[in-house]
Short mmCIF file of C-alpha atoms and ligand atoms in Angstrom, two decimals:
data_model
loop_
_atom_site.label_atom_id
_atom_site.label_comp_id
_atom_site.label_asym_id
_atom_site.label_seq_id
_atom_site.Cartn_x
_atom_site.Cartn_y
_atom_site.Cartn_z
CA MET A 4 0.14 -0.18 -0.03
CA ARG A 5 2.68 2.65 -0.93
CA GLN A 6 1.80 6.18 -0.67
CA LEU A 7 2.63 9.35 -2.14
CA ILE A 8 2.35 12.52 -0.50
CA TRP A 9 2.52 15.33 -3.29
CA LEU A 10 3.91 18.66 -1.71
CA ARG A 11 2.72 21.59 -2.54
CA SER A 12 2.69 25.04 -0.01
CA ASP A 13 2.77 22.62 2.60
CA LEU A 14 6.73 22.21 3.13
CA ARG A 15 6.92 20.93 6.83
CA VAL A 16 6.78 17.72 8.26
CA GLN A 17 5.05 18.64 11.38
CA ASP A 18 1.31 18.65 11.92
CA ASN A 19 1.19 18.12 8.27
CA SER A 20 -2.40 16.67 7.51
CA ALA A 21 -1.97 14.35 4.42
CA LEU A 22 2.21 13.72 5.70
CA ALA A 23 0.57 12.29 8.74
CA ALA A 24 -2.29 10.39 7.07
CA ALA A 25 0.10 9.01 4.53
CA MET A 26 3.01 7.39 6.86
CA ALA A 27 -0.13 5.96 8.94
CA ALA A 28 -1.50 4.12 5.81
CA GLY A 29 1.83 2.51 4.82
CA PRO A 30 5.48 3.30 3.32
CA THR A 31 5.51 7.11 2.08
CA LEU A 32 7.42 8.85 -0.31
CA ALA A 33 7.17 12.50 -1.39
CA LEU A 34 7.03 14.43 -4.67
CA PHE A 35 7.47 17.69 -5.56
CA LEU A 36 6.90 19.35 -8.87
CA LEU A 37 8.79 21.83 -10.39
CA SER A 38 6.60 23.75 -12.48
CA PRO A 39 8.74 27.00 -13.69
CA GLY A 40 6.24 27.91 -16.36
CA GLN A 41 2.97 27.99 -14.19
CA TRP A 42 4.75 29.93 -11.73
CA GLN A 43 5.60 32.41 -14.41
CA ALA A 44 2.13 32.26 -15.69
CA HIS A 45 0.94 33.32 -11.44
CA ASP A 46 3.58 35.95 -11.13
CA ASP A 47 5.06 33.74 -8.16
CA ALA A 48 8.18 36.31 -7.19
CA PRO A 49 11.61 35.08 -7.65
CA CYS A 50 12.25 35.57 -4.09
CA LYS A 51 9.47 33.01 -3.37
CA VAL A 52 10.62 30.39 -5.68
CA ASP A 53 13.87 30.88 -4.00
CA PHE A 54 12.31 30.66 -0.24
CA TRP A 55 10.85 27.35 -1.72
CA LEU A 56 13.44 25.75 -2.81
CA ARG A 57 15.64 26.60 0.29
CA ASN A 58 12.70 25.26 2.56
CA LEU A 59 12.39 22.09 0.16
CA GLY A 60 16.26 21.75 1.04
CA GLU A 61 15.31 21.57 5.13
CA LEU A 62 12.26 19.54 4.49
CA ALA A 63 14.31 16.79 2.24
CA ARG A 64 16.48 16.49 5.53
CA ALA A 65 13.51 16.58 7.85
CA LEU A 66 12.06 13.73 5.90
CA GLY A 67 14.92 12.12 5.34
CA GLN A 68 15.32 11.44 9.22
CA LEU A 69 11.59 9.83 8.88
CA ASN A 70 13.00 7.44 5.99
CA VAL A 71 10.86 9.17 3.51
CA PRO A 72 12.73 10.08 -0.05
CA LEU A 73 11.93 13.59 -1.33
CA LEU A 74 11.43 13.23 -5.22
CA LEU A 75 11.84 16.43 -7.54
CA ARG A 76 9.70 16.12 -11.14
CA ARG A 77 9.48 18.75 -13.89
CA ALA A 78 5.71 19.72 -14.97
CA ASP A 79 6.52 22.75 -16.41
CA ARG A 80 2.69 23.71 -16.35
CA TRP A 81 0.37 22.02 -14.20
CA ASP A 82 -1.54 20.29 -17.36
CA ALA A 83 1.75 18.11 -17.48
CA ALA A 84 0.66 17.03 -13.71
CA PRO A 85 -1.41 14.20 -14.56
CA ARG A 86 0.83 12.14 -16.56
CA VAL A 87 4.05 13.02 -14.59
CA ILE A 88 2.43 12.16 -11.63
CA GLY A 89 0.65 8.90 -13.41
CA GLU A 90 4.17 7.73 -14.56
CA LEU A 91 5.89 8.18 -11.68
CA CYS A 92 2.96 6.05 -9.64
CA ARG A 93 3.18 3.27 -12.25
CA GLN A 94 7.20 3.49 -11.77
CA LEU A 95 7.24 2.94 -8.14
CA ARG A 96 3.95 1.20 -7.74
CA ILE A 97 1.78 3.71 -5.41
CA THR A 98 -1.54 2.90 -4.26
CA THR A 99 -2.43 5.94 -2.93
CA VAL A 100 -1.56 9.78 -3.46
CA ARG A 101 -2.37 12.01 -0.78
CA VAL A 102 -2.14 16.10 -0.94
CA ASN A 103 -3.23 18.88 1.51
CA GLU A 104 -6.02 20.89 -0.38
CA GLU A 105 -5.12 23.92 -2.22
CA TYR A 106 -7.45 26.53 -3.38
CA GLY A 107 -7.82 28.68 -6.42
CA VAL A 108 -9.61 27.87 -9.42
CA ASN A 109 -5.90 26.51 -11.76
CA GLU A 110 -5.29 24.35 -8.42
CA SER A 111 -8.48 23.03 -8.36
CA HIS A 112 -8.70 22.24 -12.00
CA ARG A 113 -5.13 20.28 -12.09
CA ASP A 114 -6.33 18.28 -8.43
CA ARG A 115 -9.17 16.77 -10.61
CA ALA A 116 -7.34 16.41 -13.70
CA VAL A 117 -4.74 14.20 -11.57
CA ALA A 118 -7.21 12.54 -9.15
CA GLN A 119 -9.45 11.45 -12.72
CA THR A 120 -5.81 10.29 -14.42
CA LEU A 121 -4.75 8.10 -11.28
CA ALA A 122 -8.30 6.80 -11.02
CA CYS A 123 -8.13 5.34 -14.30
CA GLN A 124 -4.77 3.56 -12.99
CA GLY A 125 -6.51 2.73 -10.28
CA VAL A 126 -4.88 4.79 -7.77
CA GLY A 127 -6.22 6.51 -4.74
CA PHE A 128 -6.44 10.25 -4.58
CA HIS A 129 -6.83 11.88 -0.93
CA ALA A 130 -7.26 15.58 -0.44
CA HIS A 131 -6.86 16.47 3.25
CA LEU A 132 -7.71 19.92 5.01
CA ASP A 133 -4.39 21.30 5.99
CA GLN A 134 -4.09 25.06 5.01
CA LEU A 135 -7.05 26.40 7.06
CA LEU A 136 -8.63 25.72 10.15
CA PHE A 137 -12.27 25.11 8.65
CA GLN A 138 -12.96 23.69 5.12
CA PRO A 139 -14.42 26.01 2.46
CA GLY A 140 -18.03 25.73 2.51
CA SER A 141 -18.41 24.71 5.86
CA VAL A 142 -18.62 28.53 7.17
CA LEU A 143 -22.17 29.88 5.34
CA SER A 144 -24.33 31.98 6.17
CA HIS A 145 -28.07 31.58 7.13
CA SER A 146 -29.35 31.37 3.49
CA GLY A 147 -26.55 29.09 2.70
CA GLY A 148 -24.10 31.39 0.92
CA TYR A 149 -20.32 32.30 1.98
CA PHE A 150 -19.86 35.41 4.06
CA GLN A 151 -19.10 38.59 1.98
CA VAL A 152 -18.80 40.56 5.11
CA TYR A 153 -15.30 39.51 7.31
CA SER A 154 -17.26 40.12 10.76
CA GLN A 155 -19.90 37.92 10.14
CA PHE A 156 -17.67 35.31 8.69
CA ARG A 157 -15.61 35.60 12.49
CA LYS A 158 -18.42 35.26 14.02
CA VAL A 159 -19.45 31.61 13.15
CA CYS A 160 -15.76 31.09 13.26
CA TYR A 161 -15.29 32.14 16.89
CA ARG A 162 -18.80 29.85 17.78
CA ARG A 163 -17.06 26.59 15.88
CA LEU A 164 -13.68 27.47 17.96
CA HIS A 165 -16.26 27.49 21.23
CA GLY A 166 -17.09 23.95 19.88
CA SER A 167 -13.84 22.69 19.15
CA LEU A 168 -10.36 23.27 18.50
CA PRO A 169 -8.57 21.99 15.43
CA ALA A 170 -5.81 19.74 17.14
CA LEU A 171 -2.37 19.58 16.18
CA LEU A 172 -1.24 16.43 14.46
CA GLN A 173 1.62 14.46 16.17
CA GLN A 174 4.80 14.08 14.06
CA PRO A 175 4.58 10.59 12.62
CA ALA A 176 7.60 8.20 13.59
CA ALA A 177 10.39 6.76 11.55
CA GLN A 178 9.22 4.40 8.61
CA ALA A 179 11.64 1.39 7.71
CA PRO A 180 13.86 2.61 5.11
CA LEU A 181 12.85 2.22 1.62
CA GLY A 182 15.88 1.68 -0.36
CA LEU A 183 15.37 4.79 -2.58
CA VAL A 184 16.82 8.16 -2.55
CA GLY A 185 15.84 11.59 -2.88
CA ASP A 186 16.51 13.83 -5.46
CA ALA A 187 19.05 16.54 -5.07
CA ILE A 188 17.07 20.05 -4.64
CA PRO A 189 18.06 22.71 -7.09
CA ARG A 190 19.81 26.21 -6.12
CA ALA A 191 17.98 27.84 -8.71
CA VAL A 192 15.30 27.46 -11.46
CA SER A 193 15.78 29.34 -14.71
CA GLY A 194 13.41 32.18 -15.07
CA PHE A 195 13.77 33.06 -11.52
CA ALA A 196 17.24 35.08 -10.76
CA PRO A 197 18.27 34.25 -7.11
CA PRO A 198 17.98 37.00 -4.57
CA ALA A 199 20.31 38.92 -3.02
CA GLU A 200 22.03 37.33 0.00
CA SER A 201 20.64 40.06 2.32
CA LEU A 202 17.24 39.51 1.12
CA ARG A 203 17.88 35.72 2.13
CA ALA A 204 19.32 36.17 5.41
CA LEU A 205 16.05 38.26 6.22
CA TRP A 206 13.72 34.68 5.68
CA PRO A 207 16.00 31.73 6.83
CA ALA A 208 14.34 28.22 5.83
CA GLY A 209 12.70 25.65 7.58
CA GLU A 210 10.79 24.29 10.33
CA GLN A 211 12.63 25.06 13.40
CA GLU A 212 13.43 28.43 12.05
CA ALA A 213 9.27 28.88 11.52
CA GLN A 214 8.71 27.49 15.14
CA ARG A 215 11.64 29.67 16.58
CA ARG A 216 9.90 33.03 15.50
CA LEU A 217 6.64 31.81 16.27
CA ARG A 218 8.00 31.00 19.78
CA SER A 219 9.15 34.63 20.23
CA PHE A 220 6.47 36.27 18.95
CA ALA A 221 3.98 34.45 21.05
CA GLU A 222 6.25 34.67 24.11
CA GLN A 223 7.28 38.33 23.88
CA ARG A 224 5.54 40.50 21.06
CA ILE A 225 2.18 39.44 21.27
CA ASP A 226 0.86 41.05 23.94
CA ALA A 227 1.71 44.54 22.61
CA TYR A 228 0.38 43.45 19.14
CA GLN A 229 -2.67 45.40 19.45
CA GLN A 230 -0.89 48.83 20.02
CA ASP A 231 1.94 48.09 18.14
CA ARG A 232 0.90 46.53 14.41
CA ASP A 233 0.06 49.90 12.88
CA PHE A 234 4.25 51.42 12.92
CA PRO A 235 6.00 50.45 10.68
CA ALA A 236 9.21 51.30 12.11
CA GLN A 237 8.84 48.60 15.15
CA PRO A 238 8.67 45.00 14.64
CA GLY A 239 5.13 44.60 15.88
CA THR A 240 3.96 41.89 13.70
CA SER A 241 5.16 38.50 13.41
CA GLN A 242 6.62 38.39 10.21
CA LEU A 243 5.49 35.10 9.88
CA SER A 244 3.42 35.47 6.69
CA ALA A 245 5.96 33.33 4.45
CA TYR A 246 6.32 30.71 6.31
CA LEU A 247 2.39 30.48 6.32
CA ALA A 248 2.23 31.16 2.58
CA ALA A 249 4.77 28.31 1.90
CA GLY A 250 3.15 25.87 4.68
CA VAL A 251 6.29 25.74 6.51
CA LEU A 252 4.20 26.41 9.51
CA SER A 253 0.17 25.72 9.96
CA PRO A 254 -2.56 28.09 10.99
CA ARG A 255 -3.06 25.14 13.90
CA GLN A 256 0.28 25.87 15.35
CA CYS A 257 -0.18 29.63 15.14
CA LEU A 258 -3.58 29.18 16.66
CA HIS A 259 -2.41 26.66 19.28
CA ALA A 260 0.65 29.31 20.19
CA ALA A 261 -1.68 32.00 20.29
CA LEU A 262 -3.73 30.16 22.97
CA GLN A 263 -1.07 29.38 25.01
CA ALA A 264 -0.33 32.59 25.55
CA ASN A 265 -3.63 33.55 26.45
CA ARG A 266 -4.67 30.89 28.80
CA GLY A 267 -6.64 29.17 25.91
CA GLU A 268 -8.56 32.50 25.30
CA PHE A 269 -9.40 33.73 21.95
CA ASP A 270 -11.76 35.92 22.54
CA SER A 271 -11.26 37.45 25.48
CA GLY A 272 -7.84 38.07 27.58
CA SER A 273 -5.06 39.83 26.20
CA SER A 274 -5.78 42.04 23.50
CA GLY A 275 -3.13 41.49 21.61
CA VAL A 276 -4.04 37.89 20.82
CA VAL A 277 -7.26 38.57 20.46
CA SER A 278 -6.30 40.77 17.22
CA TRP A 279 -3.65 38.50 16.23
CA ILE A 280 -6.36 35.62 16.06
CA ASN A 281 -8.59 38.20 13.99
CA GLU A 282 -5.90 38.61 11.42
CA LEU A 283 -5.50 34.82 11.19
CA LEU A 284 -9.31 34.68 10.57
CA TRP A 285 -8.84 37.50 7.75
CA ARG A 286 -6.29 35.04 5.92
CA GLU A 287 -9.02 32.49 6.40
CA PHE A 288 -11.78 34.44 5.44
CA TYR A 289 -10.20 35.55 2.15
CA LYS A 290 -9.38 31.63 1.10
CA HIS A 291 -13.17 30.86 1.64
CA VAL A 292 -14.02 34.12 -0.83
CA LEU A 293 -11.78 32.50 -3.22
CA VAL A 294 -13.32 29.21 -3.32
CA GLY A 295 -17.09 30.58 -2.81
CA TYR A 296 -16.47 33.49 -5.61
CA PRO A 297 -14.32 32.17 -7.96
CA ARG A 298 -14.49 35.20 -10.14
CA VAL A 299 -12.17 37.08 -8.15
CA SER A 300 -9.10 34.71 -9.03
CA MET A 301 -9.59 35.02 -12.57
CA HIS A 302 -8.87 38.88 -12.49
CA ARG A 303 -12.06 40.02 -12.12
CA ALA A 304 -13.84 42.63 -9.52
CA PHE A 305 -15.47 41.03 -6.51
CA ARG A 306 -18.19 44.18 -7.04
CA PRO A 307 -19.08 43.48 -10.93
CA HIS A 308 -20.45 47.29 -11.26
CA THR A 309 -16.45 48.65 -10.35
CA GLU A 310 -15.19 46.71 -13.59
CA ALA A 311 -16.64 50.14 -15.19
CA LEU A 312 -14.22 52.61 -13.18
CA PRO A 313 -12.27 54.74 -15.91
CA TRP A 314 -9.01 53.25 -14.96
CA ARG A 315 -6.50 55.68 -16.41
CA HIS A 316 -3.56 54.21 -18.30
CA ALA A 317 -0.52 55.83 -17.22
CA PRO A 318 2.60 53.81 -17.78
CA ASP A 319 5.35 56.39 -16.36
CA GLU A 320 3.25 57.06 -13.12
CA LEU A 321 2.96 53.14 -12.38
CA ALA A 322 6.68 52.76 -12.91
CA ALA A 323 7.21 55.84 -10.24
CA TRP A 324 5.16 54.02 -8.14
CA GLN A 325 6.42 51.00 -8.34
CA GLN A 326 10.14 52.15 -8.30
CA GLY A 327 9.42 54.40 -4.90
CA ARG A 328 9.93 57.54 -6.57
CA THR A 329 6.37 59.40 -6.19
CA GLY A 330 7.73 61.99 -4.03
CA PHE A 331 5.23 60.92 -0.77
CA PRO A 332 8.27 59.76 1.40
CA LEU A 333 6.44 56.80 3.31
CA ILE A 334 4.90 55.61 0.27
CA ASP A 335 8.27 55.30 -1.25
CA ALA A 336 9.92 53.99 1.71
CA ALA A 337 7.13 51.25 1.71
CA MET A 338 8.13 50.63 -2.01
CA ARG A 339 11.72 50.47 -1.73
CA GLN A 340 11.28 47.82 1.99
CA LEU A 341 9.19 45.58 -0.67
CA LEU A 342 11.64 46.16 -3.31
CA ALA A 343 14.72 45.12 -1.20
CA THR A 344 13.01 42.46 1.20
CA GLY A 345 10.28 40.56 -0.61
CA TRP A 346 7.97 42.07 2.22
CA MET A 347 5.80 45.05 3.28
CA HIS A 348 4.18 45.93 6.79
CA ASN A 349 0.42 45.45 6.31
CA ARG A 350 -0.32 49.23 7.17
CA LEU A 351 1.82 50.34 4.10
CA ARG A 352 0.45 47.62 1.90
CA MET A 353 -2.99 49.29 2.63
CA LEU A 354 -1.29 52.84 1.91
CA VAL A 355 0.41 52.31 -1.24
CA ALA A 356 -2.60 50.23 -2.46
CA MET A 357 -4.86 52.82 -2.26
CA PHE A 358 -2.43 55.57 -3.64
CA LEU A 359 -1.85 53.32 -6.44
CA SER A 360 -5.78 52.72 -7.05
CA LYS A 361 -7.34 55.47 -6.18
CA HIS A 362 -4.81 58.72 -5.96
CA LEU A 363 -3.40 57.92 -9.28
CA LEU A 364 -6.41 55.64 -10.69
CA ILE A 365 -4.79 52.99 -11.76
CA ASP A 366 -6.37 49.40 -12.00
CA TRP A 367 -5.98 47.83 -8.73
CA ARG A 368 -4.63 44.38 -11.08
CA ALA A 369 -1.59 46.08 -12.26
CA GLY A 370 -0.79 46.87 -8.18
CA GLU A 371 -1.86 43.18 -7.45
CA ARG A 372 0.41 41.59 -10.17
CA PHE A 373 3.15 43.70 -9.48
CA PHE A 374 2.78 42.62 -5.40
CA MET A 375 3.53 39.39 -6.31
CA ARG A 376 6.09 39.39 -8.55
CA GLN A 377 7.94 40.83 -5.39
CA LEU A 378 6.35 39.52 -2.41
CA ILE A 379 8.10 36.32 -0.54
CA ASP A 380 4.54 35.75 1.07
CA GLY A 381 2.49 36.15 -2.08
CA ASP A 382 -0.52 34.74 -1.75
CA LEU A 383 -3.34 34.90 -4.10
CA ALA A 384 -6.26 35.04 -1.70
CA ALA A 385 -4.83 37.18 0.79
CA ASN A 386 -3.00 39.72 -2.20
CA ASN A 387 -6.36 39.83 -3.91
CA GLY A 388 -8.24 40.59 -0.94
CA GLY A 389 -6.00 43.08 0.24
CA TRP A 390 -6.18 44.63 -3.13
CA GLN A 391 -9.85 44.73 -3.74
CA TRP A 392 -10.55 46.18 -0.19
CA SER A 393 -8.08 49.13 -0.82
CA ALA A 394 -9.61 49.75 -4.13
CA SER A 395 -13.12 49.30 -2.77
CA THR A 396 -13.88 46.50 -5.26
CA GLY A 397 -14.10 43.88 -2.93
CA THR A 398 -15.54 42.07 -0.17
CA ASP A 399 -15.87 44.14 2.90
CA ALA A 400 -14.11 46.76 0.80
CA VAL A 401 -13.55 50.00 2.22
CA PRO A 402 -15.83 52.53 1.23
CA TYR A 403 -14.88 54.13 -1.94
CA PHE A 404 -15.17 57.76 -0.17
CA ARG A 405 -12.68 56.85 2.39
CA LEU A 406 -8.38 57.48 0.76
CA PHE A 407 -5.85 57.33 3.20
CA ASN A 408 -3.63 60.51 2.71
CA PRO A 409 -0.40 59.74 2.55
CA LEU A 410 0.79 62.62 4.39
CA SER A 411 -1.14 62.09 7.32
CA GLN A 412 -0.66 58.39 7.63
CA SER A 413 2.96 59.43 7.74
CA ARG A 414 2.45 61.73 10.55
CA ARG A 415 0.54 59.36 12.08
CA PHE A 416 2.14 55.76 11.64
CA ASP A 417 5.55 57.29 11.54
CA PRO A 418 5.55 60.00 13.91
CA GLU A 419 9.23 60.53 13.89
CA GLY A 420 9.92 59.66 10.47
CA ARG A 421 12.25 56.34 11.89
CA PHE A 422 10.83 54.15 8.64
CA ILE A 423 11.04 56.77 6.12
CA ARG A 424 15.00 57.24 7.12
CA HIS A 425 15.66 53.91 7.28
CA TRP A 426 14.45 53.44 3.74
CA LEU A 427 15.08 56.85 1.96
CA PRO A 428 19.03 57.81 3.64
CA GLU A 429 18.49 61.04 0.95
CA LEU A 430 16.03 62.43 3.23
CA ALA A 431 17.78 61.60 6.79
CA GLY A 432 18.78 64.98 7.40
CA LEU A 433 15.28 66.29 7.47
CA ASP A 434 13.92 67.17 10.73
CA ASP A 435 10.84 65.49 12.30
CA LYS A 436 8.13 67.57 10.58
CA ALA A 437 9.81 68.34 6.83
CA ILE A 438 10.66 64.43 6.58
CA HIS A 439 6.96 64.16 5.76
CA ASN A 440 6.68 66.58 3.23
CA PRO A 441 10.07 67.49 1.88
CA ALA A 442 8.83 69.71 -1.05
CA ASP A 443 7.01 71.99 1.81
CA GLY A 444 10.15 72.30 3.68
CA LEU A 445 12.63 75.19 3.04
CA PHE A 446 15.28 72.65 2.40
CA ALA A 447 13.84 70.28 -0.03
CA PRO A 448 16.79 67.87 -1.03
CA ALA A 449 17.56 68.22 -4.73
CA ASP A 450 17.74 64.31 -5.09
CA TYR A 451 14.60 63.68 -3.93
CA PRO A 452 11.23 64.09 -6.33
CA ARG A 453 8.53 66.72 -5.64
CA PRO A 454 5.23 64.75 -5.15
CA MET A 455 3.76 63.38 -8.41
CA LEU A 456 0.27 64.60 -7.81
CA ASP A 457 -1.96 66.98 -5.77
CA LEU A 458 -4.13 65.04 -3.01
CA GLY A 459 -7.10 67.56 -3.40
CA GLN A 460 -7.73 66.90 -7.42
CA SER A 461 -6.62 63.17 -7.25
CA ARG A 462 -9.26 62.63 -4.40
CA ALA A 463 -12.16 64.91 -6.41
CA ARG A 464 -10.84 62.42 -9.46
CA VAL A 465 -11.42 59.30 -7.76
CA LEU A 466 -14.75 60.20 -6.06
CA ALA A 467 -16.03 61.46 -9.67
CA ALA A 468 -14.99 58.12 -11.20
CA PHE A 469 -16.93 56.01 -8.20
CA ARG A 470 -19.96 58.29 -8.03
CA GLY A 471 -19.99 58.00 -12.39
CA LEU A 472 -20.55 54.19 -12.00
CA PRO A 473 -23.76 52.45 -12.32
CA CYS A 474 -24.94 51.29 -9.09
CA THR A 475 -25.04 47.56 -8.78
CA ALA A 476 -25.53 45.30 -6.19
CA PRO A 477 -22.94 42.69 -6.32
CA GLU A 478 -23.67 39.26 -7.44
CA GLY A 479 -24.16 36.52 -4.99
CA GLY A 480 -21.94 33.42 -4.70
CA PRO A 481 -22.38 30.17 -7.27
C1 FAD B 517 -2.63 45.22 -0.79
C2 FAD B 517 -2.02 43.96 0.16
C3 FAD B 517 -1.78 42.85 -0.23
C4 FAD B 517 -1.49 41.98 0.87
N1 FAD B 517 -1.06 40.74 0.30
C5 FAD B 517 -0.39 39.67 0.86
C6 FAD B 517 -0.14 38.56 0.38
O1 FAD B 517 0.34 38.31 -1.00
N2 FAD B 517 0.14 37.46 1.46
C7 FAD B 517 -0.20 37.92 2.57
O2 FAD B 517 0.39 36.69 3.53
N3 FAD B 517 -0.51 38.83 2.98
C8 FAD B 517 -1.04 39.97 2.41
N4 FAD B 517 -1.62 40.62 2.80
C9 FAD B 517 -1.96 40.79 4.34
C10 FAD B 517 -1.05 41.43 5.29
O3 FAD B 517 -0.32 42.63 4.73
C11 FAD B 517 0.16 40.34 5.55
O4 FAD B 517 -0.27 38.76 5.76
C12 FAD B 517 0.95 40.68 6.64
O5 FAD B 517 1.40 41.83 6.57
C13 FAD B 517 1.89 39.82 6.92
O6 FAD B 517 2.82 40.07 7.74
P1 FAD B 517 3.24 39.36 9.64
O7 FAD B 517 3.09 37.71 9.10
O8 FAD B 517 3.72 40.18 10.13
O9 FAD B 517 1.44 39.42 9.75
P2 FAD B 517 0.78 39.88 11.02
O10 FAD B 517 0.06 41.04 11.37
O11 FAD B 517 1.55 38.73 12.44
O12 FAD B 517 -0.66 38.55 11.37
C14 FAD B 517 -0.53 37.18 11.47
C15 FAD B 517 -0.92 36.50 9.82
O13 FAD B 517 -1.97 36.76 9.79
C16 FAD B 517 -2.56 37.06 8.42
N5 FAD B 517 -2.59 38.29 7.84
C17 FAD B 517 -2.20 38.90 8.29
N6 FAD B 517 -3.17 40.40 8.02
C18 FAD B 517 -3.82 39.61 7.18
C19 FAD B 517 -4.74 40.11 6.09
N7 FAD B 517 -5.25 41.61 6.37
N8 FAD B 517 -5.28 39.54 5.26
C20 FAD B 517 -4.70 38.00 4.96
N9 FAD B 517 -3.92 37.25 5.98
C21 FAD B 517 -3.76 38.43 7.23
C22 FAD B 517 -0.87 36.07 7.71
O14 FAD B 517 -0.87 34.94 7.34
C23 FAD B 517 -0.15 36.91 8.71
O15 FAD B 517 0.92 36.06 8.68
C24 FAD B 517 -1.75 41.75 2.24
C25 FAD B 517 -2.58 43.22 2.29
C26 FAD B 517 -2.62 44.09 1.36
C27 FAD B 517 -3.29 45.58 2.07
#
């Protein structure tokens, strides 16, 4: 009864549903598919692909201790996956393939095609819930549809958590050696240039590192999360998103670590813990939205009537935003953080996303795509959800007339300009007032651009664009 665990975004041995099930059922091998063509089509960032490869190296060692060989095969696009996996199953006499579920239209289509091919060969295919706390389709509104409003979704999640907590799985014991050797993990995949060592050093690979970060956050910083989380100059958030996105860490592990820091309470006690669990539930919410409203993973707005917005074609302005040359220091500092580290603070993600989609009135899809091409934690559901929220085209979206003003956000969330000074050294000499808006001061630095737009005019332009929309209600679920 040989088992194959096909690893995707679940690069860990601890608390891994499919791995635990496979090893309980019989001798197990592991597989990872290299799919550079598909990754390119999905705009996966080179630093994220590098993070996968580095984690695969760690994972191969951890699996080796369980005597599970990790095999690599190439399926450039996912339409090759049924053939490649089918052949492997024949060669190795696999009886069952197990996966942890992934969400998204292409992922579901791929898995259905693989399951069909395997069924024709008499090989079983089992998908396990692992990336989420609750099965999509199991958290529904009274009318039986997927939620469109986060607070209502969260209420049902709380009720479910009060009923029973998703349990952590025990790490499987080592199996008898199979006499098969795993494949070498490449250091790079063509088409994805390895990132700078300085970026790599920020995101060490492996479960041990992920667990260390989780422990240190839960023991030292989670209680202050509520106060600190909006200040980008402080390490106020967990910085675990890359580990969660690659599945080096599970949401169950995060939930349990948070609960342990709060005597088992998730909706009372430490406000930091409650607020952090709410963020884990945002992650959960957007993945449920992806399943319930598949149009969002096909480049379409959640609110269809917003498709009529008169987005501007302004490639030079898009480039200035991408390169951190807008003349608004906090926006530019944020974009430079993204380019240098593959990560951006959440408050700044909202700010730069609103700046592009509202102040510049450039289609949110251009920003979503650019983010995906840079982010080490790039995740279709969270990225799409965050962009559509910011652009007021999505579920729960911020009302269209609410625009973050980059100058007042800067004064409020980076009051001493510490974050700006770190990323824009050319402004380091300015005082705490001028740093937010150098063009306004007496000594505007010559090597820093003037603001690329007038905030009053850009605000009026986007409000007029939204007011000009035909008012149609959002479509319901499928
Ligand atoms: C425009 C935009 C794009 C975004 N793109 C992504 C993305 O590609 N990948 C991604 O993981 N997150 C994305 N987010 C959500 C959020 O910004 C990041 O998850 C967060 O900044 C990661 O830092 P952290 O691990 O320190 O988070 P923490 O504040 O410590 O939160 C803990 C975890 O909860 C999850 N989480 C937190 N906030 C959100 C949220 N708003 N939506 C969904 N999940 C959340 C993440 O997994 C995060 O690691 C985006 C937000 C916006 C506004």
